[in-house]
Short mmCIF file of C-alpha atoms in Angstrom, two decimals:
data_model
loop_
_atom_site.label_atom_id
_atom_site.label_comp_id
_atom_site.label_asym_id
_atom_site.label_seq_id
_atom_site.Cartn_x
_atom_site.Cartn_y
_atom_site.Cartn_z
CA UNK C 1 -54.21 -33.46 39.54
CA UNK C 2 -54.81 -37.15 40.37
CA UNK C 3 -51.33 -38.43 39.94
CA UNK C 4 -49.41 -36.13 42.34
CA UNK C 5 -48.24 -39.07 44.46
CA UNK C 6 -46.62 -40.67 41.38
CA UNK C 7 -44.49 -37.71 40.51
CA UNK C 8 -40.87 -38.18 41.55
CA UNK C 9 -38.37 -35.48 42.39
CA UNK C 10 -36.40 -35.95 39.21
CA UNK C 11 -39.40 -34.76 37.14
CA UNK C 12 -39.83 -31.78 39.50
CA UNK C 13 -36.20 -30.89 38.99
CA UNK C 14 -36.52 -31.08 35.19
CA UNK C 15 -39.52 -28.69 35.42
CA UNK C 16 -37.59 -26.40 37.66
CA UNK C 17 -34.68 -26.26 35.09
CA UNK C 18 -37.06 -25.46 32.23
CA UNK C 19 -38.65 -22.09 31.53
CA UNK C 20 -42.06 -23.49 32.16
CA UNK C 21 -42.37 -21.77 35.51
CA UNK C 22 -41.39 -18.32 34.15
CA UNK C 23 -44.92 -16.97 34.72
CA UNK C 24 -46.45 -15.37 37.80
CA UNK C 25 -45.61 -17.47 40.74
CA UNK C 26 -46.38 -16.82 44.43
CA UNK C 27 -45.17 -18.15 47.73
CA UNK C 28 -47.76 -19.67 50.09
CA UNK C 29 -48.14 -16.42 51.93
CA UNK C 30 -48.65 -14.40 48.70
CA UNK C 31 -45.27 -12.97 47.84
CA UNK C 32 -44.57 -12.85 44.04
CA UNK C 33 -41.76 -15.06 42.83
CA UNK C 34 -39.61 -14.67 39.63
CA UNK C 35 -37.03 -17.20 38.64
CA UNK C 36 -34.02 -15.21 37.27
CA UNK C 37 -31.59 -18.11 37.21
CA UNK C 38 -32.68 -21.62 38.16
CA UNK C 39 -29.11 -22.52 39.38
CA UNK C 40 -26.82 -25.44 38.80
CA UNK C 41 -28.28 -28.88 39.49
CA UNK C 42 -26.46 -30.74 42.31
CA UNK C 43 -26.09 -34.29 40.96
CA UNK C 44 -22.88 -35.29 42.74
CA UNK C 45 -23.50 -35.05 46.49
CA UNK C 46 -26.05 -34.62 49.30
CA UNK C 47 -27.41 -31.16 49.89
CA UNK C 48 -29.83 -28.84 48.05
CA UNK C 49 -31.04 -29.79 44.58
CA UNK C 50 -29.86 -26.59 42.89
CA UNK C 51 -26.88 -24.44 43.71
CA UNK C 52 -26.36 -20.68 43.05
CA UNK C 53 -29.84 -19.89 41.88
CA UNK C 54 -31.10 -16.33 41.59
CA UNK C 55 -34.79 -15.72 42.58
CA UNK C 56 -36.77 -12.51 43.17
CA UNK C 57 -39.22 -12.92 46.13
CA UNK C 58 -41.31 -9.81 46.61
CA UNK C 59 -39.03 -6.82 46.06
CA UNK C 60 -35.88 -8.63 47.09
CA UNK C 61 -33.47 -10.66 44.87
CA UNK C 62 -31.92 -13.67 46.56
CA UNK C 63 -28.90 -15.62 45.44
CA UNK C 64 -28.46 -19.14 46.98
CA UNK C 65 -29.69 -22.68 46.83
CA UNK C 66 -33.11 -24.24 45.99
CA UNK C 67 -34.47 -27.43 47.47
CA UNK C 68 -37.16 -29.28 45.52
CA UNK C 69 -39.36 -31.88 47.27
CA UNK C 70 -42.43 -33.76 46.27
CA UNK C 71 -44.07 -33.02 49.70
CA UNK C 72 -43.66 -30.11 52.14
CA UNK C 73 -43.10 -32.54 55.02
CA UNK C 74 -39.98 -34.02 53.24
CA UNK C 75 -37.97 -31.06 54.52
CA UNK C 76 -38.17 -32.33 58.13
CA UNK C 77 -38.49 -35.98 57.21
CA UNK C 78 -35.18 -35.83 55.32
CA UNK C 79 -33.42 -33.88 58.12
CA UNK C 80 -32.81 -30.76 56.12
CA UNK C 81 -33.71 -28.55 59.19
CA UNK C 82 -30.64 -30.23 61.05
CA UNK C 83 -28.16 -30.07 58.22
CA UNK C 84 -25.94 -27.04 57.76
CA UNK C 85 -25.64 -27.84 54.04
CA UNK C 86 -29.09 -26.33 53.72
CA UNK C 87 -28.28 -23.07 55.41
CA UNK C 88 -27.95 -21.27 52.08
CA UNK C 89 -31.45 -22.29 50.68
CA UNK C 90 -33.42 -19.42 49.57
CA UNK C 91 -36.54 -21.11 48.34
CA UNK C 92 -38.25 -24.44 49.18
CA UNK C 93 -40.28 -25.65 46.19
CA UNK C 94 -42.79 -28.54 46.74
CA UNK C 95 -45.50 -30.26 44.75
CA UNK C 96 -47.81 -30.96 47.75
CA UNK C 97 -48.40 -28.67 50.74
CA UNK C 98 -51.78 -29.84 52.06
CA UNK C 99 -51.64 -27.62 55.15
CA UNK C 100 -50.51 -24.55 53.17
CA UNK C 101 -47.61 -23.90 55.49
CA UNK C 102 -45.63 -20.78 54.50
CA UNK C 103 -42.08 -21.49 55.67
CA UNK C 104 -39.49 -24.06 56.66
CA UNK C 105 -36.51 -23.32 58.89
CA UNK C 106 -32.83 -24.10 58.24
CA UNK C 107 -30.35 -25.22 60.93
CA UNK C 108 -29.29 -21.68 61.71
CA UNK C 109 -32.94 -20.77 62.38
CA UNK C 110 -33.58 -18.64 59.33
CA UNK C 111 -37.09 -18.69 57.69
CA UNK C 112 -37.30 -20.00 54.09
CA UNK C 113 -40.14 -19.16 51.83
CA UNK C 114 -42.14 -22.12 50.39
CA UNK C 115 -43.81 -22.26 46.96
CA UNK C 116 -46.35 -25.01 46.07
CA UNK C 117 -45.74 -26.05 42.49
CA UNK C 118 -49.13 -27.82 42.21
CA UNK C 119 -50.78 -24.36 42.03
CA UNK C 120 -48.95 -23.62 38.78
CA UNK C 121 -48.72 -26.96 36.88
CA UNK C 122 -51.15 -28.84 34.63
CA UNK C 123 -51.46 -32.61 34.36
CA UNK C 124 -50.46 -32.61 30.72
CA UNK C 125 -47.09 -30.91 31.62
CA UNK C 126 -46.30 -33.58 34.12
CA UNK C 127 -47.14 -36.34 31.66
CA UNK C 128 -44.91 -34.79 29.05
CA UNK C 129 -42.03 -34.73 31.38
CA UNK C 130 -42.61 -38.35 32.43
CA UNK C 131 -42.54 -39.40 28.74
CA UNK C 132 -39.39 -37.43 28.06
CA UNK C 133 -37.68 -38.88 31.08
CA UNK C 134 -38.69 -42.41 30.04
CA UNK C 135 -37.33 -41.85 26.46
CA UNK C 136 -34.06 -40.50 27.88
CA UNK C 137 -33.74 -43.66 30.02
CA UNK C 138 -34.26 -45.89 26.97
CA UNK C 139 -31.62 -43.93 25.01
CA UNK C 140 -29.00 -44.13 27.75
CA UNK C 141 -27.59 -47.39 26.39
CA UNK C 142 -26.70 -45.44 23.19
CA UNK C 143 -24.62 -42.87 25.03
CA UNK C 144 -21.30 -43.93 23.49
CA UNK C 145 -20.87 -42.17 20.20
CA UNK C 146 -19.50 -45.40 18.65
CA UNK C 147 -22.22 -47.66 20.14
CA UNK C 148 -23.89 -48.38 16.82
CA UNK C 149 -20.61 -48.97 14.94
CA UNK C 150 -18.23 -50.71 17.35
CA UNK C 151 -19.97 -54.09 17.01
CA UNK C 152 -18.28 -54.44 13.65
CA UNK C 153 -14.86 -54.14 15.17
CA UNK C 154 -12.67 -57.23 15.74
CA UNK C 155 -12.87 -58.33 19.36
CA UNK C 156 -9.10 -58.61 19.51
CA UNK C 157 -8.66 -54.93 18.76
CA UNK C 158 -10.98 -54.05 21.68
CA UNK C 159 -9.23 -56.54 24.02
CA UNK C 160 -5.69 -55.38 23.20
CA UNK C 161 -6.61 -51.76 23.65
CA UNK C 162 -8.40 -52.30 26.98
CA UNK C 163 -5.57 -54.56 28.19
CA UNK C 164 -3.20 -51.65 27.52
CA UNK C 165 -5.46 -49.23 29.29
CA UNK C 166 -5.90 -51.49 32.27
CA UNK C 167 -2.17 -51.76 32.69
CA UNK C 168 -1.79 -48.00 32.36
CA UNK C 169 -4.36 -47.59 35.03
CA UNK C 170 -2.51 -49.95 37.35
CA UNK C 171 0.71 -48.02 36.86
CA UNK C 172 -1.09 -44.76 37.77
CA UNK C 173 -2.18 -46.37 41.10
CA UNK C 174 1.45 -47.51 41.90
CA UNK C 175 2.65 -43.99 41.11
CA UNK C 176 0.00 -42.54 43.43
CA UNK C 177 1.09 -44.79 46.30
CA UNK C 178 4.77 -43.99 45.66
CA UNK C 179 4.07 -40.30 45.55
CA UNK C 180 2.31 -40.47 48.96
CA UNK C 181 5.11 -42.49 50.42
CA UNK C 182 7.64 -39.79 49.46
CA UNK C 183 5.36 -37.17 50.90
CA UNK C 184 5.28 -38.99 54.20
CA UNK C 185 9.10 -39.21 54.20
CA UNK C 186 9.17 -35.38 53.71
CA UNK C 187 6.73 -34.85 56.62
CA UNK C 188 8.71 -37.14 58.85
CA UNK C 189 12.13 -35.56 58.02
CA UNK C 190 10.89 -32.11 58.80
CA UNK C 191 8.90 -33.25 61.88
CA UNK C 192 5.73 -31.72 60.46
CA UNK C 193 2.34 -32.53 61.84
CA UNK C 194 -0.17 -33.38 59.13
CA UNK C 195 -2.67 -32.02 58.36
CA UNK C 196 -2.68 -29.24 60.99
CA UNK C 197 0.49 -27.64 59.42
CA UNK C 198 0.23 -26.77 55.75
CA UNK C 199 3.40 -27.56 53.73
CA UNK C 200 4.70 -27.43 50.23
CA UNK C 201 7.07 -29.98 48.85
CA UNK C 202 10.34 -28.21 48.07
CA UNK C 203 11.99 -28.21 44.69
CA UNK C 204 14.96 -30.01 46.24
CA UNK C 205 12.72 -32.65 47.60
CA UNK C 206 10.87 -33.17 44.31
CA UNK C 207 14.25 -33.49 42.49
CA UNK C 208 15.69 -35.88 45.08
CA UNK C 209 16.47 -39.53 44.21
CA UNK C 210 15.18 -41.96 46.77
CA UNK C 211 16.65 -45.29 47.82
CA UNK C 212 15.15 -48.16 49.75
CA UNK C 213 16.75 -46.77 52.90
CA UNK C 214 14.32 -43.83 52.83
CA UNK C 215 11.36 -46.32 53.10
CA UNK C 216 12.63 -48.75 55.74
CA UNK C 217 10.24 -47.36 58.49
CA UNK C 218 7.25 -49.60 58.83
CA UNK C 219 5.00 -46.86 59.95
CA UNK C 220 5.21 -45.15 56.54
CA UNK C 221 3.83 -48.34 54.90
CA UNK C 222 1.17 -48.75 57.53
CA UNK C 223 -0.09 -45.18 57.12
CA UNK C 224 -0.13 -45.40 53.32
CA UNK C 225 -1.94 -48.76 53.36
CA UNK C 226 -4.38 -47.41 55.80
CA UNK C 227 -5.21 -44.28 53.77
CA UNK C 228 -5.68 -46.11 50.48
CA UNK C 229 -7.83 -48.82 52.07
CA UNK C 230 -10.06 -46.17 53.60
CA UNK C 231 -10.28 -44.45 50.29
CA UNK C 232 -11.45 -47.60 48.68
CA UNK C 233 -14.05 -48.11 51.43
CA UNK C 234 -15.42 -44.57 50.84
CA UNK C 235 -16.64 -45.22 47.25
CA UNK C 236 -16.92 -42.07 45.14
CA UNK C 237 -19.23 -40.23 47.62
CA UNK C 238 -17.18 -40.52 50.76
CA UNK C 239 -13.63 -41.35 49.59
CA UNK C 240 -12.33 -37.81 50.41
CA UNK C 241 -13.83 -37.87 53.90
CA UNK C 242 -12.33 -41.41 54.45
CA UNK C 243 -8.89 -40.26 53.37
CA UNK C 244 -9.06 -37.29 55.66
CA UNK C 245 -10.19 -39.48 58.58
CA UNK C 246 -7.23 -41.76 57.96
CA UNK C 247 -4.93 -38.74 58.00
CA UNK C 248 -6.47 -37.09 61.08
CA UNK C 249 -6.64 -40.33 63.09
CA UNK C 250 -3.19 -41.41 61.89
CA UNK C 251 -1.41 -44.66 62.92
CA UNK C 252 0.82 -42.72 65.33
CA UNK C 253 -2.16 -41.57 67.28
CA UNK C 254 -4.00 -45.04 67.15
CA UNK C 255 -0.77 -46.75 68.19
CA UNK C 256 -0.67 -44.68 71.35
CA UNK C 257 -3.92 -46.43 72.37
CA UNK C 258 -2.52 -49.87 72.30
CA UNK C 259 -2.66 -50.43 76.10
CA UNK C 260 -6.34 -49.73 76.40
CA UNK C 261 -8.68 -52.37 77.68
CA UNK C 262 -10.51 -53.20 74.42
CA UNK C 263 -8.61 -52.18 71.34
CA UNK C 264 -11.50 -52.80 68.96
CA UNK C 265 -13.86 -50.49 70.74
CA UNK C 266 -10.99 -48.06 71.30
CA UNK C 267 -10.19 -47.71 67.61
CA UNK C 268 -13.89 -47.29 66.82
CA UNK C 269 -14.23 -44.68 69.46
CA UNK C 270 -11.38 -42.70 68.04
CA UNK C 271 -12.55 -43.03 64.44
CA UNK C 272 -16.21 -42.27 65.02
CA UNK C 273 -15.48 -39.25 67.19
CA UNK C 274 -12.79 -37.83 64.90
CA UNK C 275 -15.16 -38.41 61.98
CA UNK C 276 -17.78 -36.25 63.78
CA UNK C 277 -20.46 -38.73 62.87
CA UNK C 278 -21.97 -39.46 66.40
CA UNK C 279 -25.22 -37.46 66.80
CA UNK C 280 -24.96 -34.69 69.38
CA UNK C 281 -28.07 -35.90 71.33
CA UNK C 282 -26.31 -39.16 71.97
CA UNK C 283 -23.13 -37.44 73.19
CA UNK C 284 -25.17 -35.24 75.58
CA UNK C 285 -27.51 -38.01 76.89
CA UNK C 286 -26.99 -39.11 80.47
CA UNK C 287 -29.20 -42.19 80.12
CA UNK C 288 -27.54 -44.24 77.42
CA UNK C 289 -28.82 -47.85 77.71
CA UNK C 290 -26.32 -49.34 75.36
CA UNK C 291 -22.86 -50.36 76.59
CA UNK C 292 -21.20 -49.95 73.14
CA UNK C 293 -22.41 -46.32 72.78
CA UNK C 294 -21.53 -45.58 76.42
CA UNK C 295 -17.99 -46.85 75.89
CA UNK C 296 -17.19 -45.09 72.67
CA UNK C 297 -18.52 -41.78 74.03
CA UNK C 298 -17.06 -41.94 77.48
CA UNK C 299 -13.62 -43.30 76.30
CA UNK C 300 -13.27 -40.49 73.87
CA UNK C 301 -14.17 -37.95 76.60
CA UNK C 302 -11.44 -39.36 78.79
CA UNK C 303 -8.71 -39.03 76.11
CA UNK C 304 -9.71 -36.24 73.72
CA UNK C 305 -7.55 -33.74 75.53
CA UNK C 306 -4.55 -35.78 74.14
CA UNK C 307 -5.70 -35.39 70.60
CA UNK C 308 -4.53 -32.17 68.98
CA UNK C 309 -5.53 -33.00 65.36
CA UNK C 310 -8.53 -31.96 63.35
CA UNK C 311 -11.99 -33.56 63.24
CA UNK C 312 -14.64 -33.83 60.60
CA UNK C 313 -18.38 -32.93 60.82
CA UNK C 314 -21.45 -34.91 60.20
CA UNK C 315 -22.05 -32.83 57.02
CA UNK C 316 -18.79 -34.03 55.54
CA UNK C 317 -20.36 -37.46 55.05
CA UNK C 318 -22.82 -38.52 52.46
CA UNK C 319 -25.63 -40.92 53.38
CA UNK C 320 -27.93 -39.66 50.62
CA UNK C 321 -28.53 -42.17 47.75
CA UNK C 322 -26.40 -44.77 49.38
CA UNK C 323 -27.46 -48.32 50.20
CA UNK C 324 -27.44 -48.77 53.94
CA UNK C 325 -24.64 -51.37 53.60
CA UNK C 326 -22.46 -48.62 52.12
CA UNK C 327 -23.19 -46.04 54.86
CA UNK C 328 -19.97 -44.50 56.13
CA UNK C 329 -20.85 -45.86 59.58
CA UNK C 330 -20.63 -49.48 58.26
CA UNK C 331 -17.47 -48.74 56.24
CA UNK C 332 -15.69 -47.13 59.22
CA UNK C 333 -16.69 -50.07 61.36
CA UNK C 334 -15.12 -52.39 58.77
CA UNK C 335 -12.13 -50.19 58.28
CA UNK C 336 -11.46 -50.20 62.05
CA UNK C 337 -10.96 -54.01 61.99
CA UNK C 338 -8.48 -53.73 59.13
CA UNK C 339 -6.69 -50.82 60.83
CA UNK C 340 -6.30 -52.91 63.97
CA UNK C 341 -4.77 -55.74 61.81
CA UNK C 342 -2.43 -53.24 60.08
CA UNK C 343 -1.10 -51.70 63.27
CA UNK C 344 -1.22 -54.47 65.86
CA UNK C 345 -1.34 -57.76 63.92
CA UNK C 346 1.13 -57.41 61.15
CA UNK C 347 -1.32 -57.47 58.25
CA UNK C 348 1.29 -56.02 55.77
CA UNK C 349 3.96 -58.59 56.83
CA UNK C 350 1.33 -61.32 56.46
CA UNK C 351 0.25 -60.01 53.05
CA UNK C 352 3.83 -59.81 51.71
CA UNK C 353 4.65 -63.35 53.12
CA UNK C 354 1.72 -64.82 51.31
CA UNK C 355 2.78 -63.37 48.04
CA UNK C 356 6.33 -64.66 48.58
CA UNK C 357 5.47 -68.15 49.82
CA UNK C 358 2.43 -69.25 47.87
CA UNK C 359 3.25 -70.43 44.31
CA UNK C 360 -0.08 -71.39 42.94
CA UNK C 361 -1.78 -68.20 41.75
CA UNK C 362 -5.34 -69.43 42.45
CA UNK C 363 -4.40 -70.42 46.01
CA UNK C 364 -2.63 -67.11 46.49
CA UNK C 365 -5.76 -65.12 45.41
CA UNK C 366 -7.99 -66.99 47.87
CA UNK C 367 -5.40 -66.60 50.62
CA UNK C 368 -5.11 -62.86 50.07
CA UNK C 369 -8.84 -62.31 49.78
CA UNK C 370 -9.52 -63.92 53.09
CA UNK C 371 -7.51 -61.07 54.70
CA UNK C 372 -9.85 -58.38 53.55
CA UNK C 373 -13.26 -59.91 54.08
CA UNK C 374 -14.59 -58.60 57.40
CA UNK C 375 -17.48 -60.32 59.15
CA UNK C 376 -19.99 -58.03 60.97
CA UNK C 377 -20.12 -58.20 64.73
CA UNK C 378 -21.09 -56.26 67.78
CA UNK C 379 -23.27 -53.19 67.64
CA UNK C 380 -22.98 -52.69 63.90
CA UNK C 381 -24.26 -56.18 63.09
CA UNK C 382 -27.87 -54.82 63.45
CA UNK C 383 -27.39 -51.11 63.16
CA UNK C 384 -26.75 -48.89 60.08
CA UNK C 385 -26.81 -45.61 62.08
CA UNK C 386 -26.21 -44.61 65.69
CA UNK C 387 -29.26 -45.26 67.86
CA UNK C 388 -31.37 -46.90 65.04
CA UNK C 389 -31.77 -50.65 64.98
CA UNK C 390 -31.94 -52.20 61.58
CA UNK C 391 -34.68 -54.53 60.49
CA UNK C 392 -32.10 -56.76 58.88
CA UNK C 393 -28.96 -58.29 60.17
CA UNK C 394 -25.64 -57.27 58.54
CA UNK C 395 -23.48 -60.27 57.66
CA UNK C 396 -20.32 -58.50 56.44
CA UNK C 397 -18.70 -55.10 56.98
CA UNK C 398 -16.57 -55.88 53.96
CA UNK C 399 -17.95 -58.57 51.70
CA UNK C 400 -16.55 -60.43 48.71
CA UNK C 401 -17.06 -57.84 46.05
CA UNK C 402 -15.69 -54.96 48.12
CA UNK C 403 -12.71 -57.11 49.03
CA UNK C 404 -12.14 -57.66 45.29
CA UNK C 405 -12.08 -53.85 44.80
CA UNK C 406 -9.59 -53.32 47.59
CA UNK C 407 -7.33 -56.06 46.19
CA UNK C 408 -7.37 -54.69 42.65
CA UNK C 409 -7.28 -50.99 43.50
CA UNK C 410 -5.02 -50.95 46.60
CA UNK C 411 -3.44 -54.33 47.44
CA UNK C 412 -1.85 -55.25 44.16
CA UNK C 413 -0.45 -51.72 43.46
CA UNK C 414 0.83 -51.49 47.02
CA UNK C 415 2.64 -54.85 46.89
CA UNK C 416 3.98 -54.00 43.41
CA UNK C 417 5.57 -50.70 44.63
CA UNK C 418 6.82 -52.52 47.71
CA UNK C 419 8.59 -55.07 45.46
CA UNK C 420 9.93 -52.29 43.20
CA UNK C 421 11.41 -50.26 46.05
CA UNK C 422 13.13 -53.22 47.78
CA UNK C 423 14.22 -54.90 44.58
CA UNK C 424 11.94 -57.95 44.88
CA UNK C 425 11.46 -58.63 41.20
CA UNK C 426 9.77 -62.05 41.73
CA UNK C 427 7.26 -60.33 43.87
CA UNK C 428 6.46 -57.76 41.19
CA UNK C 429 6.09 -60.54 38.62
CA UNK C 430 3.72 -62.46 40.80
CA UNK C 431 1.53 -59.33 41.24
CA UNK C 432 1.36 -58.89 37.50
CA UNK C 433 0.31 -62.52 37.15
CA UNK C 434 -2.39 -62.12 39.75
CA UNK C 435 -3.67 -58.93 38.13
CA UNK C 436 -3.81 -60.48 34.67
CA UNK C 437 -6.08 -63.36 35.78
CA UNK C 438 -7.98 -61.86 38.71
CA UNK C 439 -11.72 -62.22 38.25
CA UNK C 440 -14.32 -60.32 40.13
CA UNK C 441 -18.12 -59.74 40.26
CA UNK C 442 -18.14 -56.18 39.08
CA UNK C 443 -20.90 -53.91 40.47
CA UNK C 444 -19.47 -50.74 39.07
CA UNK C 445 -22.14 -48.93 36.94
CA UNK C 446 -19.57 -47.39 34.59
CA UNK C 447 -17.95 -50.79 33.85
CA UNK C 448 -21.39 -52.39 33.19
CA UNK C 449 -22.43 -49.59 30.89
CA UNK C 450 -19.14 -49.65 28.93
CA UNK C 451 -19.16 -53.47 28.75
CA UNK C 452 -22.75 -53.44 27.42
CA UNK C 453 -21.97 -50.69 24.93
CA UNK C 454 -18.87 -52.50 23.56
CA UNK C 455 -20.53 -55.99 23.72
CA UNK C 456 -17.90 -57.25 26.17
CA UNK C 457 -19.93 -58.33 29.10
CA UNK C 458 -18.02 -61.64 29.71
CA UNK C 459 -14.56 -60.06 29.18
CA UNK C 460 -15.30 -57.40 31.77
CA UNK C 461 -15.08 -59.92 34.59
CA UNK C 462 -11.35 -59.88 34.15
CA UNK C 463 -9.85 -57.12 36.35
CA UNK C 464 -7.43 -55.80 33.67
CA UNK C 465 -10.30 -55.37 31.16
CA UNK C 466 -12.54 -53.93 33.89
CA UNK C 467 -9.98 -51.39 34.83
CA UNK C 468 -9.40 -50.73 31.08
CA UNK C 469 -13.12 -49.95 30.64
CA UNK C 470 -12.98 -47.40 33.46
CA UNK C 471 -9.81 -45.83 31.95
CA UNK C 472 -11.49 -45.80 28.52
CA UNK C 473 -14.53 -44.08 29.84
CA UNK C 474 -12.63 -41.45 31.93
CA UNK C 475 -9.80 -40.75 29.55
CA UNK C 476 -11.50 -40.94 26.18
CA UNK C 477 -15.33 -41.38 26.06
CA UNK C 478 -16.26 -38.75 28.67
CA UNK C 479 -13.89 -36.28 27.03
CA UNK C 480 -15.09 -36.97 23.46
CA UNK C 481 -11.53 -38.10 22.40
CA UNK C 482 -13.04 -40.68 20.02
CA UNK C 483 -10.40 -40.43 17.28
CA UNK C 484 -7.55 -40.82 19.91
CA UNK C 485 -9.09 -44.08 20.99
CA UNK C 486 -8.19 -47.23 19.04
CA UNK C 487 -11.78 -48.47 19.19
CA UNK C 488 -13.32 -45.13 18.22
CA UNK C 489 -10.83 -44.49 15.45
CA UNK C 490 -11.55 -47.82 13.91
CA UNK C 491 -15.28 -47.51 14.29
CA UNK C 492 -15.44 -44.11 12.58
CA UNK C 493 -13.00 -44.92 9.83
#
């Protein structure tokens, strides 16, 4: 086959899922292979391409994961041999294996059989899958069932419905923040340590009516703000890990470090070590030639006995299919600056003050946005990973578009619930005004897809409409609730 090098992994995965390979297959060392169940494709996270596959190799039936690679050498090149997520792999299927190597090894040292797909595929089969894949991409813009009919619907019907959905989505965010605040009140009242001690909210607590007196402790607000900002910085792939990091390295623990010599480096030392994201070889090295790495490793070693919380592992984080600027290392570095401002520089007071003092909405938006844009500096200005210098300089840890996302998804709901709890109605009204006119450069793929499908590209720049498009997709389109949707019901009737 002459076009091996042009075959991407997606095509190989499509072939693996099909029944095309249900003929006599053999591993490199001659063991017969039969695919009983190709498994479930892993499209959401890093790790093996297929989960829970069932494959007969020789006389034994294996149940586990399957990794598909264009080249045998990708196993090591992609670090699978160091990643415990690949410990359950039962078969490594590759297109190329020029040295006819029989095995790869997972992190726990187990040998994994390799099969070379090139020995069992024809050029015509590869070409047919390429054509099918391309046709599928061309049809993706027609994914919405109403895509061919909704262009006849009055634009006002669409806008009114999306405006309603955008406001409903905003309300859900405020309720989520309020729920977490109440949960922290419960933890504090019972002197629980989270998340080491598991707890259940009692029925009495759930039925309790809260007053503003329950929420006068500033640390409650700091912790909630910290958690939701870190969730926003994690995007879809790393948001859960970022929330856990904020809960493990909580404000109480970080505040106890306030007398350290360099608070910026101290916070980063705590976050990166609790995140479990520093490579072991760096931790064990006695010849670190970088003062930053030396500090964050040595400082943590000097205080880790004081930390009795949980830590994460490297495998809890997803770098796979992420742009380097969105790597968790960069987001944690940016988050550490905001965390310092939250705990030690009165960021929340500053934020509330700006909402209360600044009357002009456009001026207010600019003033708030400057609080959440974080310039890159120090070690992470020219690194995306530990020990690996980047070819390009990083200008921002948190840039304009990510600051917009934080403001829409965290800041505005946060200030709204703050105004609600403390009876600051003017503050709530101002938040509603900001939300109604806030404009952002949207880079969310779902929003772009929905806007294109509904012919609303220009309107989607407005945050209420943008949030409405997300709510429409997740609540109606993705669940095929077309006739419960004002747009779908009109289109099909």
